[in-house]
PDB file of C-alpha atoms in Angstrom:
ATOM      1  CA  MET A   1      25.579  75.241 -40.094  1.00 68.00           C
ATOM      2  CA  THR A   2      26.834  74.547 -43.582  1.00 80.00           C
ATOM      3  CA  ALA A   3      25.009  75.965 -46.596  1.00 79.00           C
ATOM      4  CA  ASP A   4      23.470  72.539 -47.314  1.00 80.00           C
ATOM      5  CA  GLU A   5      22.281  72.182 -43.722  1.00 83.00           C
ATOM      6  CA  THR A   6      20.724  75.651 -43.813  1.00 83.00           C
ATOM      7  CA  ARG A   7      18.998  74.854 -47.087  1.00 85.00           C
ATOM      8  CA  GLY A   8      17.641  71.581 -45.696  1.00 86.00           C
ATOM      9  CA  ARG A   9      16.298  73.329 -42.609  1.00 88.00           C
ATOM     10  CA  LEU A  10      14.670  76.003 -44.764  1.00 89.00           C
ATOM     11  CA  LEU A  11      12.983  73.421 -46.977  1.00 87.00           C
ATOM     12  CA  ASP A  12      11.627  71.414 -44.045  1.00 88.00           C
ATOM     13  CA  ALA A  13      10.303  74.613 -42.442  1.00 90.00           C
ATOM     14  CA  ALA A  14       8.805  75.785 -45.732  1.00 87.00           C
ATOM     15  CA  VAL A  15       6.890  72.502 -46.135  1.00 84.00           C
ATOM     16  CA  ARG A  16       5.350  72.874 -42.677  1.00 86.00           C
ATOM     17  CA  VAL A  17       4.413  76.543 -43.140  1.00 88.00           C
ATOM     18  CA  PHE A  18       3.016  76.101 -46.665  1.00 83.00           C
ATOM     19  CA  GLU A  19       0.895  73.161 -45.522  1.00 79.00           C
ATOM     20  CA  LEU A  20      -0.371  75.070 -42.477  1.00 83.00           C
ATOM     21  CA  LYS A  21      -0.888  78.545 -43.951  1.00 84.00           C
ATOM     22  CA  GLY A  22      -1.219  77.894 -47.687  1.00 81.00           C
ATOM     23  CA  TYR A  23       0.839  79.692 -50.299  1.00 80.00           C
ATOM     24  CA  GLU A  24      -0.819  83.073 -49.781  1.00 81.00           C
ATOM     25  CA  GLY A  25      -0.564  82.958 -45.994  1.00 86.00           C
ATOM     26  CA  ALA A  26       3.010  81.685 -45.877  1.00 86.00           C
ATOM     27  CA  THR A  27       5.411  84.607 -45.612  1.00 89.00           C
ATOM     28  CA  VAL A  28       9.172  84.621 -45.785  1.00 90.00           C
ATOM     29  CA  SER A  29       9.333  85.849 -42.193  1.00 91.00           C
ATOM     30  CA  LEU A  30       7.130  82.953 -40.975  1.00 92.00           C
ATOM     31  CA  ILE A  31       9.288  80.423 -42.788  1.00 90.00           C
ATOM     32  CA  ALA A  32      12.454  82.008 -41.375  1.00 90.00           C
ATOM     33  CA  LYS A  33      11.002  81.881 -37.861  1.00 91.00           C
ATOM     34  CA  GLU A  34       9.983  78.237 -38.269  1.00 91.00           C
ATOM     35  CA  ALA A  35      13.490  77.395 -39.517  1.00 89.00           C
ATOM     36  CA  GLY A  36      15.177  79.377 -36.755  1.00 90.00           C
ATOM     37  CA  VAL A  37      17.091  81.610 -39.194  1.00 88.00           C
ATOM     38  CA  THR A  38      16.867  85.187 -40.409  1.00 89.00           C
ATOM     39  CA  THR A  39      15.021  86.269 -43.530  1.00 90.00           C
ATOM     40  CA  GLY A  40      18.409  87.188 -44.919  1.00 90.00           C
ATOM     41  CA  ALA A  41      19.381  83.523 -44.777  1.00 86.00           C
ATOM     42  CA  ILE A  42      16.403  82.702 -47.010  1.00 88.00           C
ATOM     43  CA  TYR A  43      17.274  85.368 -49.558  1.00 90.00           C
ATOM     44  CA  ALA A  44      20.860  84.101 -49.590  1.00 88.00           C
ATOM     45  CA  HIS A  45      19.528  80.866 -51.086  1.00 88.00           C
ATOM     46  CA  TYR A  46      16.265  81.841 -52.829  1.00 88.00           C
ATOM     47  CA  SER A  47      14.865  84.814 -54.679  1.00 85.00           C
ATOM     48  CA  GLY A  48      11.551  84.501 -52.843  1.00 83.00           C
ATOM     49  CA  LYS A  49       8.916  82.111 -51.543  1.00 83.00           C
ATOM     50  CA  ALA A  50       7.886  80.942 -55.035  1.00 81.00           C
ATOM     51  CA  GLU A  51      11.346  79.524 -55.679  1.00 83.00           C
ATOM     52  CA  LEU A  52      11.412  78.109 -52.158  1.00 85.00           C
ATOM     53  CA  LEU A  53       8.051  76.391 -52.698  1.00 82.00           C
ATOM     54  CA  VAL A  54       9.190  74.769 -55.924  1.00 79.00           C
ATOM     55  CA  ASP A  55      12.410  73.527 -54.324  1.00 83.00           C
ATOM     56  CA  ALA A  56      10.376  72.105 -51.432  1.00 80.00           C
ATOM     57  CA  ILE A  57       8.125  70.275 -53.905  1.00 75.00           C
ATOM     58  CA  ARG A  58      11.178  68.936 -55.716  1.00 74.00           C
ATOM     59  CA  MET A  59      12.745  67.742 -52.450  1.00 75.00           C
ATOM     60  CA  ASN A  60       9.518  66.001 -51.424  1.00 69.00           C
ATOM     61  CA  GLY A  61       9.304  64.447 -54.884  1.00 63.00           C
ATOM     62  CA  GLU A  62      12.833  63.083 -54.649  1.00 63.00           C
ATOM     63  CA  ARG A  63      12.099  61.618 -51.229  1.00 61.00           C
ATOM     64  CA  ALA A  64       8.869  60.049 -52.472  1.00 55.00           C
ATOM     65  CA  THR A  65      10.600  58.633 -55.547  1.00 53.00           C
ATOM     66  CA  ALA A  66      13.369  57.135 -53.426  1.00 53.00           C
ATOM     67  CA  SER A  67      10.925  55.504 -51.004  1.00 50.00           C
ATOM     68  CA  LEU A  68       8.108  54.484 -53.357  1.00 51.00           C
ATOM     69  CA  PHE A  69       9.678  53.710 -56.719  1.00 58.00           C
ATOM     70  CA  ARG A  70      11.952  50.906 -55.553  1.00 57.00           C
ATOM     71  CA  THR A  71      12.258  47.880 -57.818  1.00 55.00           C
ATOM     72  CA  ASP A  72      14.588  45.805 -55.643  1.00 58.00           C
ATOM     73  CA  GLY A  73      11.774  44.449 -53.494  1.00 59.00           C
ATOM     74  CA  PRO A  74       9.590  41.352 -54.016  1.00 65.00           C
ATOM     75  CA  GLY A  75       8.252  41.155 -57.557  1.00 73.00           C
ATOM     76  CA  GLY A  76      10.598  43.758 -59.028  1.00 81.00           C
ATOM     77  CA  THR A  77       8.944  46.514 -61.050  1.00 84.00           C
ATOM     78  CA  ALA A  78       5.595  44.715 -61.272  1.00 86.00           C
ATOM     79  CA  GLY A  79       5.554  44.293 -57.496  1.00 85.00           C
ATOM     80  CA  MET A  80       6.337  47.975 -57.066  1.00 82.00           C
ATOM     81  CA  LEU A  81       3.444  48.939 -59.346  1.00 88.00           C
ATOM     82  CA  LEU A  82       1.066  46.658 -57.432  1.00 87.00           C
ATOM     83  CA  ALA A  83       2.129  48.243 -54.140  1.00 83.00           C
ATOM     84  CA  LEU A  84       1.673  51.748 -55.537  1.00 84.00           C
ATOM     85  CA  GLY A  85      -1.754  50.901 -56.924  1.00 87.00           C
ATOM     86  CA  ALA A  86      -2.910  49.459 -53.608  1.00 84.00           C
ATOM     87  CA  ARG A  87      -1.616  52.553 -51.812  1.00 82.00           C
ATOM     88  CA  LEU A  88      -3.754  54.904 -53.911  1.00 82.00           C
ATOM     89  CA  LEU A  89      -6.914  53.726 -52.160  1.00 81.00           C
ATOM     90  CA  HIS A  90      -5.785  54.767 -48.689  1.00 77.00           C
ATOM     91  CA  ARG A  91      -3.566  57.740 -49.349  1.00 71.00           C
ATOM     92  CA  ASP A  92      -2.685  60.096 -46.512  1.00 68.00           C
ATOM     93  CA  PRO A  93      -4.393  63.418 -47.381  1.00 60.00           C
ATOM     94  CA  GLU A  94      -1.408  65.370 -46.050  1.00 64.00           C
ATOM     95  CA  GLU A  95       0.903  63.839 -48.652  1.00 64.00           C
ATOM     96  CA  GLY A  96      -0.470  65.968 -51.460  1.00 65.00           C
ATOM     97  CA  THR A  97      -1.124  69.165 -49.527  1.00 72.00           C
ATOM     98  CA  LEU A  98       2.042  70.922 -50.671  1.00 74.00           C
ATOM     99  CA  LEU A  99       1.566  70.155 -54.354  1.00 75.00           C
ATOM    100  CA  ILE A 100      -2.137  71.034 -54.263  1.00 78.00           C
ATOM    101  CA  GLU A 101      -1.268  74.396 -52.698  1.00 76.00           C
ATOM    102  CA  ALA A 102       1.284  75.001 -55.443  1.00 77.00           C
ATOM    103  CA  LEU A 103      -1.153  74.090 -58.211  1.00 79.00           C
ATOM    104  CA  LEU A 104      -3.829  76.400 -56.809  1.00 79.00           C
ATOM    105  CA  ALA A 105      -1.379  79.262 -56.344  1.00 78.00           C
ATOM    106  CA  GLY A 106      -0.090  78.690 -59.873  1.00 78.00           C
ATOM    107  CA  ARG A 107      -3.499  79.562 -61.277  1.00 82.00           C
ATOM    108  CA  ARG A 108      -2.939  83.116 -60.041  1.00 80.00           C
ATOM    109  CA  ASP A 109       0.800  83.270 -60.625  1.00 79.00           C
ATOM    110  CA  PRO A 110       1.898  82.276 -64.166  1.00 80.00           C
ATOM    111  CA  GLY A 111       5.559  82.327 -63.152  1.00 76.00           C
ATOM    112  CA  LEU A 112       4.934  79.903 -60.317  1.00 77.00           C
ATOM    113  CA  ALA A 113       2.776  77.726 -62.569  1.00 82.00           C
ATOM    114  CA  GLU A 114       5.660  77.408 -65.021  1.00 81.00           C
ATOM    115  CA  VAL A 115       8.171  76.226 -62.449  1.00 75.00           C
ATOM    116  CA  VAL A 116       5.666  73.883 -60.782  1.00 77.00           C
ATOM    117  CA  THR A 117       4.914  72.369 -64.171  1.00 83.00           C
ATOM    118  CA  GLY A 118       8.632  71.853 -64.686  1.00 81.00           C
ATOM    119  CA  ALA A 119       8.982  70.088 -61.337  1.00 76.00           C
ATOM    120  CA  VAL A 120       6.037  67.767 -62.089  1.00 80.00           C
ATOM    121  CA  ALA A 121       7.438  67.086 -65.574  1.00 85.00           C
ATOM    122  CA  GLU A 122      10.715  65.987 -63.986  1.00 82.00           C
ATOM    123  CA  ARG A 123       8.786  63.472 -61.884  1.00 80.00           C
ATOM    124  CA  SER A 124       6.971  62.144 -64.939  1.00 85.00           C
ATOM    125  CA  GLU A 125      10.223  61.800 -66.886  1.00 89.00           C
ATOM    126  CA  GLY A 126      11.789  59.923 -63.991  1.00 85.00           C
ATOM    127  CA  ILE A 127       8.894  57.455 -63.883  1.00 87.00           C
ATOM    128  CA  ALA A 128       9.074  56.995 -67.666  1.00 92.00           C
ATOM    129  CA  ALA A 129      12.802  56.229 -67.449  1.00 92.00           C
ATOM    130  CA  LEU A 130      12.168  53.636 -64.726  1.00 89.00           C
ATOM    131  CA  LEU A 131       9.449  51.954 -66.804  1.00 92.00           C
ATOM    132  CA  ALA A 132      11.612  51.997 -69.937  1.00 94.00           C
ATOM    133  CA  GLU A 133      14.425  50.301 -68.025  1.00 92.00           C
ATOM    134  CA  ALA A 134      11.989  47.612 -66.842  1.00 91.00           C
ATOM    135  CA  GLN A 135      10.863  47.094 -70.441  1.00 94.00           C
ATOM    136  CA  ARG A 136      14.443  46.625 -71.605  1.00 93.00           C
ATOM    137  CA  ALA A 137      14.956  44.098 -68.800  1.00 91.00           C
ATOM    138  CA  GLY A 138      11.849  42.186 -69.905  1.00 91.00           C
ATOM    139  CA  GLU A 139       9.948  42.862 -66.666  1.00 91.00           C
ATOM    140  CA  LEU A 140       7.227  44.800 -68.498  1.00 92.00           C
ATOM    141  CA  THR A 141       5.884  44.445 -72.019  1.00 93.00           C
ATOM    142  CA  ASP A 142       7.432  46.780 -74.584  1.00 91.00           C
ATOM    143  CA  ASP A 143       4.336  47.210 -76.753  1.00 91.00           C
ATOM    144  CA  VAL A 144       3.232  50.384 -74.945  1.00 91.00           C
ATOM    145  CA  SER A 145       4.926  53.747 -74.602  1.00 94.00           C
ATOM    146  CA  SER A 146       6.716  54.225 -71.294  1.00 94.00           C
ATOM    147  CA  ALA A 147       5.987  57.971 -71.567  1.00 94.00           C
ATOM    148  CA  ALA A 148       2.247  57.308 -71.973  1.00 94.00           C
ATOM    149  CA  ALA A 149       2.267  54.881 -69.036  1.00 92.00           C
ATOM    150  CA  ALA A 150       4.140  57.416 -66.891  1.00 91.00           C
ATOM    151  CA  ARG A 151       1.606  60.115 -67.752  1.00 91.00           C
ATOM    152  CA  PHE A 152      -1.222  57.753 -66.770  1.00 91.00           C
ATOM    153  CA  MET A 153       0.480  57.056 -63.439  1.00 88.00           C
ATOM    154  CA  LEU A 154       0.998  60.782 -62.870  1.00 85.00           C
ATOM    155  CA  MET A 155      -2.676  61.487 -63.543  1.00 88.00           C
ATOM    156  CA  LEU A 156      -3.689  58.701 -61.142  1.00 86.00           C
ATOM    157  CA  GLY A 157      -1.407  60.085 -58.467  1.00 82.00           C
ATOM    158  CA  LEU A 158      -2.653  63.651 -58.815  1.00 82.00           C
ATOM    159  CA  GLY A 159      -6.247  62.481 -58.889  1.00 84.00           C
ATOM    160  CA  SER A 160      -5.773  60.410 -55.745  1.00 83.00           C
ATOM    161  CA  MET A 161      -4.585  63.553 -53.929  1.00 80.00           C
ATOM    162  CA  LEU A 162      -7.909  65.236 -54.639  1.00 80.00           C
ATOM    163  CA  VAL A 163     -10.062  62.173 -53.969  1.00 83.00           C
ATOM    164  CA  SER A 164      -8.394  61.666 -50.577  1.00 79.00           C
ATOM    165  CA  GLU A 165      -9.800  65.058 -49.543  1.00 78.00           C
ATOM    166  CA  LEU A 166     -13.388  63.880 -50.159  1.00 82.00           C
ATOM    167  CA  ASP A 167     -15.617  61.827 -47.899  1.00 82.00           C
ATOM    168  CA  LEU A 168     -16.478  59.206 -50.512  1.00 86.00           C
ATOM    169  CA  PRO A 169     -17.914  55.761 -49.697  1.00 90.00           C
ATOM    170  CA  ALA A 170     -15.241  53.159 -49.044  1.00 86.00           C
ATOM    171  CA  VAL A 171     -14.253  50.682 -51.744  1.00 89.00           C
ATOM    172  CA  ASP A 172     -13.761  47.046 -50.777  1.00 91.00           C
ATOM    173  CA  LEU A 173     -10.025  46.473 -50.416  1.00 90.00           C
ATOM    174  CA  SER A 174     -10.156  43.012 -51.970  1.00 91.00           C
ATOM    175  CA  ASP A 175     -12.051  44.318 -55.019  1.00 94.00           C
ATOM    176  CA  TRP A 176      -9.566  47.170 -55.400  1.00 92.00           C
ATOM    177  CA  ASN A 177      -6.541  44.871 -55.215  1.00 91.00           C
ATOM    178  CA  THR A 178      -8.100  42.544 -57.782  1.00 93.00           C
ATOM    179  CA  PHE A 179      -8.578  45.482 -60.133  1.00 93.00           C
ATOM    180  CA  ILE A 180      -4.991  46.706 -59.648  1.00 91.00           C
ATOM    181  CA  ASP A 181      -3.680  43.166 -60.178  1.00 92.00           C
ATOM    182  CA  ARG A 182      -5.545  42.931 -63.489  1.00 92.00           C
ATOM    183  CA  LEU A 183      -4.306  46.363 -64.553  1.00 91.00           C
ATOM    184  CA  VAL A 184      -0.649  45.668 -63.801  1.00 91.00           C
ATOM    185  CA  GLY A 185      -0.974  42.163 -65.231  1.00 90.00           C
ATOM    186  CA  ALA A 186      -1.823  43.656 -68.620  1.00 90.00           C
ATOM    187  CA  PHE A 187       1.695  45.118 -68.769  1.00 91.00           C
ATOM    188  CA  THR A 188       3.643  42.088 -67.604  1.00 89.00           C
ATOM    189  CA  PRO A 189       4.883  39.424 -70.054  1.00 86.00           C
ATOM    190  CA  GLU A 190       2.722  36.337 -70.470  1.00 68.00           C
ATOM    191  CA  PRO A 191       4.168  33.274 -68.728  1.00 53.00           C
ATOM    192  CA  ALA A 192       5.515  30.596 -71.044  1.00 39.00           C
ATOM    193  CA  HIS A 193       2.813  28.129 -72.087  1.00 37.00           C
ATOM    194  CA  VAL A 194       3.472  24.650 -70.688  1.00 35.00           C
ATOM    195  CA  GLN A 195       2.033  21.796 -72.709  1.00 39.00           C
ATOM    196  CA  THR A 196       0.393  19.110 -70.603  1.00 38.00           C
ATOM    197  CA  ALA A 197       0.142  16.522 -73.408  1.00 40.00           C
ATOM    198  CA  PRO A 198       2.435  15.556 -76.295  1.00 42.00           C
ATOM    199  CA  THR A 199       1.792  17.399 -79.531  1.00 41.00           C
ATOM    200  CA  GLN A 200       0.125  15.422 -82.335  1.00 42.00           C
ATOM    201  CA  THR A 201       2.644  15.321 -85.224  1.00 42.00           C
ATOM    202  CA  GLY A 202       1.001  12.919 -87.659  1.00 44.00           C
ATOM    203  CA  PRO A 203      -2.419  13.052 -89.357  1.00 43.00           C
ATOM    204  CA  THR A 204      -5.351  12.940 -87.013  1.00 42.00           C
ATOM    205  CA  GLN A 205      -6.994   9.496 -86.879  1.00 45.00           C
ATOM    206  CA  PRO A 206     -10.744   9.168 -86.305  1.00 45.00           C
ATOM    207  CA  ALA A 207     -11.713   7.630 -83.000  1.00 45.00           C
ATOM    208  CA  PRO A 208     -12.768   3.966 -83.264  1.00 47.00           C
ATOM    209  CA  ARG A 209     -16.483   3.273 -83.189  1.00 47.00           C
ATOM    210  CA  GLN A 210     -17.973   1.355 -80.314  1.00 47.00           C
ATOM    211  CA  GLY A 211     -17.362  -2.388 -80.763  1.00 49.00           C
ATOM    212  CA  GLU A 212     -14.525  -1.929 -83.280  1.00 49.00           C
ATOM    213  CA  PRO A 213     -10.920  -2.795 -82.397  1.00 51.00           C
ATOM    214  CA  SER A 214      -8.855   0.280 -81.633  1.00 45.00           C
TER     215      SER A 214
END
């Protein structure tokens, strides 16, 4: 295997082991066994499991960004935001397992917390850049900060990971989609107003009284 192939195998194995065992229970030897390599192969690429975890989160983030944040579909950027908003309601709980494990482990490991924060910040900056590009193209209104909107989206995404773990009452899908449509609609340009009658240019004349000639 090439170095890139080994690294890819290690990352895929690390995701599975971290999700199954958690950060504390995942050992370098377990990850090596899952990947079918030696522990030496792991240390040839990473200083330890903390660095491996962060790289796995980054890889998953890049994959998610490539698959979710696509603006070449129907509706462009606005359509993408509508699809993302609808997806929040029925999120697969396993999607956020890796990041949740990292956040929890980071509370006990300041070094890990720092690198996890950096990886999440990269995601937020990427979303902000995408929104800013849509604003320049006129797809979204430019009267709000793209950085603030990206932070809001990040908070929604992280919150949906936690909510998906709870057995909360279902929300009507139609009601949810209506809400998301209103929310996204607030950031899309107003359609041009089409006049249905000619504009009055002269002074307004009083309407004739009944029985009087017009």
